[in-house]
Amino acid sequence: MKIAYTMAPGRGDTDLLLQQVAHHMAAAGFRCTGTVQINTDGCADGPCDMDVQILPDGPALRISQSLGRASKGCRLDPSALETAVGLVSAQLERGADLLIVNKFGKHEADGRGFRSVIADAIAKDIPVLVGVNALNLDAFHAFVGPDVIRLEPSVDGIAVWLTNAIDVVDVAS
């Protein structure tokens, strides 16, 4: 099983890191699929609008709902997230060298979201990289088991792990 996760310390840092990893791997000639998150508008003093870019060159989908500045509830738009899941699943079926999932979030922790796509990639022996936050780390570990690898938040280190995992897949094929 070739699955790893990373966590960056600052707000939005994991999102930026995974974008950089996706660009790096694509530039190296690998077929990436999955999602990277793009946060926009007002991040410094309020909630960001959250979009996910479907890799490699699919649409950007708004996955957040505008609930107002004072809202404390979850802003995730479950319908938009499931649309992203469907698009990534279809892309995975067309072939990929690796899967990047921007976040194992509450939706995934509750048994929905990208869980099925992650499981499909693992079943196909496609390396998987997932962004995780501390809040959902226990649920992530419960889902993937003890063989998951934690990678330091470094583009170069993550790229080395992915390249090695892909090479192992290619040799085994």
PDB file of C-alpha atoms in Angstrom:
ATOM      1  CA  MET A   1       0.000   0.000   0.000  1.00  0.00           C
ATOM      2  CA  LYS A   2       1.451   3.328  -1.094  1.00  0.00           C
ATOM      3  CA  ILE A   3      -0.249   6.057   0.893  1.00  0.00           C
ATOM      4  CA  ALA A   4       1.248   9.054   2.631  1.00  0.00           C
ATOM      5  CA  TYR A   5       0.005  12.223   4.233  1.00  0.00           C
ATOM      6  CA  THR A   6       1.411  15.591   5.098  1.00  0.00           C
ATOM      7  CA  MET A   7       0.510  18.403   7.445  1.00  0.00           C
ATOM      8  CA  ALA A   8       1.902  21.930   7.194  1.00  0.00           C
ATOM      9  CA  PRO A   9       1.811  24.185  10.243  1.00  0.00           C
ATOM     10  CA  GLY A  10       0.193  27.423   9.021  1.00  0.00           C
ATOM     11  CA  ARG A  11      -3.323  28.205   7.860  1.00  0.00           C
ATOM     12  CA  GLY A  12      -3.549  27.297   4.178  1.00  0.00           C
ATOM     13  CA  ASP A  13       0.059  26.036   4.052  1.00  0.00           C
ATOM     14  CA  THR A  14      -0.922  22.437   3.240  1.00  0.00           C
ATOM     15  CA  ASP A  15      -3.050  23.709   0.344  1.00  0.00           C
ATOM     16  CA  LEU A  16      -0.123  25.687  -1.095  1.00  0.00           C
ATOM     17  CA  LEU A  17       2.261  22.774  -0.568  1.00  0.00           C
ATOM     18  CA  LEU A  18       0.019  20.304  -2.402  1.00  0.00           C
ATOM     19  CA  GLN A  19      -0.399  22.758  -5.300  1.00  0.00           C
ATOM     20  CA  GLN A  20       3.381  22.984  -5.575  1.00  0.00           C
ATOM     21  CA  VAL A  21       3.749  19.201  -5.411  1.00  0.00           C
ATOM     22  CA  ALA A  22       1.128  18.731  -8.148  1.00  0.00           C
ATOM     23  CA  HIS A  23       2.906  21.251 -10.407  1.00  0.00           C
ATOM     24  CA  HIS A  24       6.280  19.663  -9.720  1.00  0.00           C
ATOM     25  CA  MET A  25       5.082  16.133 -10.466  1.00  0.00           C
ATOM     26  CA  ALA A  26       3.236  17.212 -13.633  1.00  0.00           C
ATOM     27  CA  ALA A  27       6.335  19.070 -14.847  1.00  0.00           C
ATOM     28  CA  ALA A  28       8.303  15.864 -14.272  1.00  0.00           C
ATOM     29  CA  GLY A  29       5.910  14.075 -16.638  1.00  0.00           C
ATOM     30  CA  PHE A  30       3.702  12.232 -14.170  1.00  0.00           C
ATOM     31  CA  ARG A  31      -0.063  11.959 -14.646  1.00  0.00           C
ATOM     32  CA  CYS A  32      -1.566  13.521 -11.520  1.00  0.00           C
ATOM     33  CA  THR A  33      -5.191  13.284 -10.601  1.00  0.00           C
ATOM     34  CA  GLY A  34      -7.070  14.468  -7.548  1.00  0.00           C
ATOM     35  CA  THR A  35      -7.648  17.906  -6.099  1.00  0.00           C
ATOM     36  CA  VAL A  36      -5.726  20.860  -4.786  1.00  0.00           C
ATOM     37  CA  GLN A  37      -7.462  23.577  -2.796  1.00  0.00           C
ATOM     38  CA  ILE A  38      -7.361  27.248  -3.669  1.00  0.00           C
ATOM     39  CA  ASN A  39      -8.445  29.701  -0.966  1.00  0.00           C
ATOM     40  CA  THR A  40      -9.479  33.201  -2.002  1.00  0.00           C
ATOM     41  CA  ASP A  41     -10.980  36.424  -0.682  1.00  0.00           C
ATOM     42  CA  GLY A  42     -10.666  37.672   2.859  1.00  0.00           C
ATOM     43  CA  CYS A  43      -8.495  34.947   4.358  1.00  0.00           C
ATOM     44  CA  ALA A  44      -6.674  37.347   6.652  1.00  0.00           C
ATOM     45  CA  ASP A  45      -9.706  38.584   8.570  1.00  0.00           C
ATOM     46  CA  GLY A  46     -12.457  36.067   7.877  1.00  0.00           C
ATOM     47  CA  PRO A  47     -13.376  32.852   6.172  1.00  0.00           C
ATOM     48  CA  CYS A  48     -11.884  32.140   2.769  1.00  0.00           C
ATOM     49  CA  ASP A  49     -13.804  31.023  -0.260  1.00  0.00           C
ATOM     50  CA  MET A  50     -12.657  27.486  -0.931  1.00  0.00           C
ATOM     51  CA  ASP A  51     -12.261  26.098  -4.440  1.00  0.00           C
ATOM     52  CA  VAL A  52     -10.759  22.813  -5.526  1.00  0.00           C
ATOM     53  CA  GLN A  53      -8.910  22.418  -8.794  1.00  0.00           C
ATOM     54  CA  ILE A  54      -9.492  19.028 -10.381  1.00  0.00           C
ATOM     55  CA  LEU A  55      -6.145  17.652 -11.513  1.00  0.00           C
ATOM     56  CA  PRO A  56      -4.597  17.617 -13.976  1.00  0.00           C
ATOM     57  CA  ASP A  57      -6.447  20.339 -15.887  1.00  0.00           C
ATOM     58  CA  GLY A  58     -10.073  20.078 -14.887  1.00  0.00           C
ATOM     59  CA  PRO A  59     -12.360  22.770 -13.612  1.00  0.00           C
ATOM     60  CA  ALA A  60     -12.103  24.665 -10.352  1.00  0.00           C
ATOM     61  CA  LEU A  61     -15.187  24.088  -8.214  1.00  0.00           C
ATOM     62  CA  ARG A  62     -16.354  26.280  -5.336  1.00  0.00           C
ATOM     63  CA  ILE A  63     -16.797  23.904  -2.400  1.00  0.00           C
ATOM     64  CA  SER A  64     -17.673  26.531   0.210  1.00  0.00           C
ATOM     65  CA  GLN A  65     -20.986  28.192   0.883  1.00  0.00           C
ATOM     66  CA  SER A  66     -21.319  31.806   1.905  1.00  0.00           C
ATOM     67  CA  LEU A  67     -22.975  31.707   5.327  1.00  0.00           C
ATOM     68  CA  GLY A  68     -22.056  35.230   6.430  1.00  0.00           C
ATOM     69  CA  ARG A  69     -19.081  36.583   8.346  1.00  0.00           C
ATOM     70  CA  ALA A  70     -20.395  35.751  11.801  1.00  0.00           C
ATOM     71  CA  SER A  71     -21.314  32.161  10.949  1.00  0.00           C
ATOM     72  CA  LYS A  72     -19.602  29.456  12.982  1.00  0.00           C
ATOM     73  CA  GLY A  73     -21.091  26.490  11.088  1.00  0.00           C
ATOM     74  CA  CYS A  74     -19.417  24.286   8.518  1.00  0.00           C
ATOM     75  CA  ARG A  75     -19.256  26.126   5.198  1.00  0.00           C
ATOM     76  CA  LEU A  76     -18.541  23.058   3.069  1.00  0.00           C
ATOM     77  CA  ASP A  77     -21.000  22.570   0.213  1.00  0.00           C
ATOM     78  CA  PRO A  78     -21.464  18.765   0.261  1.00  0.00           C
ATOM     79  CA  SER A  79     -22.992  18.708  -3.220  1.00  0.00           C
ATOM     80  CA  ALA A  80     -20.003  20.520  -4.731  1.00  0.00           C
ATOM     81  CA  LEU A  81     -17.612  18.215  -2.894  1.00  0.00           C
ATOM     82  CA  GLU A  82     -19.402  15.140  -4.250  1.00  0.00           C
ATOM     83  CA  THR A  83     -19.205  16.634  -7.756  1.00  0.00           C
ATOM     84  CA  ALA A  84     -15.437  16.924  -7.279  1.00  0.00           C
ATOM     85  CA  VAL A  85     -15.320  13.318  -6.052  1.00  0.00           C
ATOM     86  CA  GLY A  86     -17.151  12.151  -9.186  1.00  0.00           C
ATOM     87  CA  LEU A  87     -14.819  14.076 -11.498  1.00  0.00           C
ATOM     88  CA  VAL A  88     -11.708  12.718  -9.792  1.00  0.00           C
ATOM     89  CA  SER A  89     -13.100   9.191  -9.802  1.00  0.00           C
ATOM     90  CA  ALA A  90     -13.696   9.407 -13.557  1.00  0.00           C
ATOM     91  CA  GLN A  91     -10.187  10.786 -14.079  1.00  0.00           C
ATOM     92  CA  LEU A  92      -8.719   7.945 -12.005  1.00  0.00           C
ATOM     93  CA  GLU A  93     -10.515   5.443 -14.244  1.00  0.00           C
ATOM     94  CA  ARG A  94      -8.860   7.004 -17.309  1.00  0.00           C
ATOM     95  CA  GLY A  95      -5.450   6.415 -15.764  1.00  0.00           C
ATOM     96  CA  ALA A  96      -3.118   8.184 -13.381  1.00  0.00           C
ATOM     97  CA  ASP A  97       0.332   7.819 -11.883  1.00  0.00           C
ATOM     98  CA  LEU A  98      -0.652   9.327  -8.542  1.00  0.00           C
ATOM     99  CA  LEU A  99      -3.607  10.682  -6.588  1.00  0.00           C
ATOM    100  CA  ILE A 100      -3.473  13.872  -4.530  1.00  0.00           C
ATOM    101  CA  VAL A 101      -6.360  14.644  -2.179  1.00  0.00           C
ATOM    102  CA  ASN A 102      -6.234  18.136  -0.764  1.00  0.00           C
ATOM    103  CA  LYS A 103      -7.778  17.223   2.573  1.00  0.00           C
ATOM    104  CA  PHE A 104      -9.070  14.320   4.590  1.00  0.00           C
ATOM    105  CA  GLY A 105     -11.703  16.489   6.222  1.00  0.00           C
ATOM    106  CA  LYS A 106     -14.848  16.071   8.280  1.00  0.00           C
ATOM    107  CA  HIS A 107     -16.760  14.659   5.326  1.00  0.00           C
ATOM    108  CA  GLU A 108     -14.169  11.907   4.892  1.00  0.00           C
ATOM    109  CA  ALA A 109     -13.942  11.362   8.651  1.00  0.00           C
ATOM    110  CA  ASP A 110     -17.710  10.748   8.602  1.00  0.00           C
ATOM    111  CA  GLY A 111     -17.363   8.113   5.842  1.00  0.00           C
ATOM    112  CA  ARG A 112     -18.089  10.215   2.754  1.00  0.00           C
ATOM    113  CA  GLY A 113     -16.177  12.448   0.368  1.00  0.00           C
ATOM    114  CA  PHE A 114     -12.936  11.150  -1.132  1.00  0.00           C
ATOM    115  CA  ARG A 115     -12.792   7.920   0.901  1.00  0.00           C
ATOM    116  CA  SER A 116     -13.978   5.784  -2.013  1.00  0.00           C
ATOM    117  CA  VAL A 117     -11.519   7.431  -4.429  1.00  0.00           C
ATOM    118  CA  ILE A 118      -8.643   6.879  -1.997  1.00  0.00           C
ATOM    119  CA  ALA A 119      -9.670   3.236  -1.606  1.00  0.00           C
ATOM    120  CA  ASP A 120      -9.921   2.797  -5.405  1.00  0.00           C
ATOM    121  CA  ALA A 121      -6.432   4.232  -5.916  1.00  0.00           C
ATOM    122  CA  ILE A 122      -4.987   1.967  -3.226  1.00  0.00           C
ATOM    123  CA  ALA A 123      -6.705  -1.042  -4.813  1.00  0.00           C
ATOM    124  CA  LYS A 124      -5.132  -0.081  -8.167  1.00  0.00           C
ATOM    125  CA  ASP A 125      -1.715   0.309  -6.489  1.00  0.00           C
ATOM    126  CA  ILE A 126      -1.617   4.015  -7.367  1.00  0.00           C
ATOM    127  CA  PRO A 127       0.368   6.100  -4.865  1.00  0.00           C
ATOM    128  CA  VAL A 128      -1.812   8.448  -2.795  1.00  0.00           C
ATOM    129  CA  LEU A 129      -0.868  11.706  -1.073  1.00  0.00           C
ATOM    130  CA  VAL A 130      -3.390  13.277   1.302  1.00  0.00           C
ATOM    131  CA  GLY A 131      -3.403  16.547   3.206  1.00  0.00           C
ATOM    132  CA  VAL A 132      -4.618  16.053   6.781  1.00  0.00           C
ATOM    133  CA  ASN A 133      -5.260  18.424   9.646  1.00  0.00           C
ATOM    134  CA  ALA A 134      -4.867  17.561  13.327  1.00  0.00           C
ATOM    135  CA  LEU A 135      -8.629  17.558  13.880  1.00  0.00           C
ATOM    136  CA  ASN A 136      -9.165  14.597  11.517  1.00  0.00           C
ATOM    137  CA  LEU A 137      -5.859  12.772  11.977  1.00  0.00           C
ATOM    138  CA  ASP A 138      -7.279  10.006  14.203  1.00  0.00           C
ATOM    139  CA  ALA A 139     -10.122   9.322  11.753  1.00  0.00           C
ATOM    140  CA  PHE A 140      -7.615   9.249   8.891  1.00  0.00           C
ATOM    141  CA  HIS A 141      -5.445   6.707  10.723  1.00  0.00           C
ATOM    142  CA  ALA A 142      -8.517   4.609  11.503  1.00  0.00           C
ATOM    143  CA  PHE A 143      -9.421   4.633   7.790  1.00  0.00           C
ATOM    144  CA  VAL A 144      -6.016   3.848   6.259  1.00  0.00           C
ATOM    145  CA  GLY A 145      -4.432   1.763   8.989  1.00  0.00           C
ATOM    146  CA  PRO A 146      -0.881   1.607  10.300  1.00  0.00           C
ATOM    147  CA  ASP A 147       0.977   1.451   6.970  1.00  0.00           C
ATOM    148  CA  VAL A 148       0.469   5.131   6.160  1.00  0.00           C
ATOM    149  CA  ILE A 149       3.604   7.271   5.969  1.00  0.00           C
ATOM    150  CA  ARG A 150       3.845  10.813   7.325  1.00  0.00           C
ATOM    151  CA  LEU A 151       5.877  13.076   5.053  1.00  0.00           C
ATOM    152  CA  GLU A 152       7.428  16.331   6.157  1.00  0.00           C
ATOM    153  CA  PRO A 153       5.884  19.356   4.403  1.00  0.00           C
ATOM    154  CA  SER A 154       8.591  19.688   1.753  1.00  0.00           C
ATOM    155  CA  VAL A 155       7.997  19.660  -2.008  1.00  0.00           C
ATOM    156  CA  ASP A 156      11.304  17.915  -2.648  1.00  0.00           C
ATOM    157  CA  GLY A 157      10.809  15.248   0.024  1.00  0.00           C
ATOM    158  CA  ILE A 158       7.256  14.516  -1.065  1.00  0.00           C
ATOM    159  CA  ALA A 159       8.303  14.398  -4.727  1.00  0.00           C
ATOM    160  CA  VAL A 160      11.027  11.856  -3.912  1.00  0.00           C
ATOM    161  CA  TRP A 161       8.542   9.641  -2.058  1.00  0.00           C
ATOM    162  CA  LEU A 162       5.979   9.869  -4.878  1.00  0.00           C
ATOM    163  CA  THR A 163       8.570   9.198  -7.575  1.00  0.00           C
ATOM    164  CA  ASN A 164       9.873   6.162  -5.704  1.00  0.00           C
ATOM    165  CA  ALA A 165       6.328   4.876  -5.109  1.00  0.00           C
ATOM    166  CA  ILE A 166       5.467   5.345  -8.798  1.00  0.00           C
ATOM    167  CA  ASP A 167       8.688   3.613  -9.902  1.00  0.00           C
ATOM    168  CA  VAL A 168       7.847   0.648  -7.675  1.00  0.00           C
ATOM    169  CA  VAL A 169       4.389   0.488  -9.300  1.00  0.00           C
ATOM    170  CA  ASP A 170       5.866   0.696 -12.827  1.00  0.00           C
ATOM    171  CA  VAL A 171       8.437  -2.045 -12.143  1.00  0.00           C
ATOM    172  CA  ALA A 172       5.753  -4.293 -10.661  1.00  0.00           C
ATOM    173  CA  SER A 173       3.410  -3.787 -13.655  1.00  0.00           C
TER     174      SER A 173
END
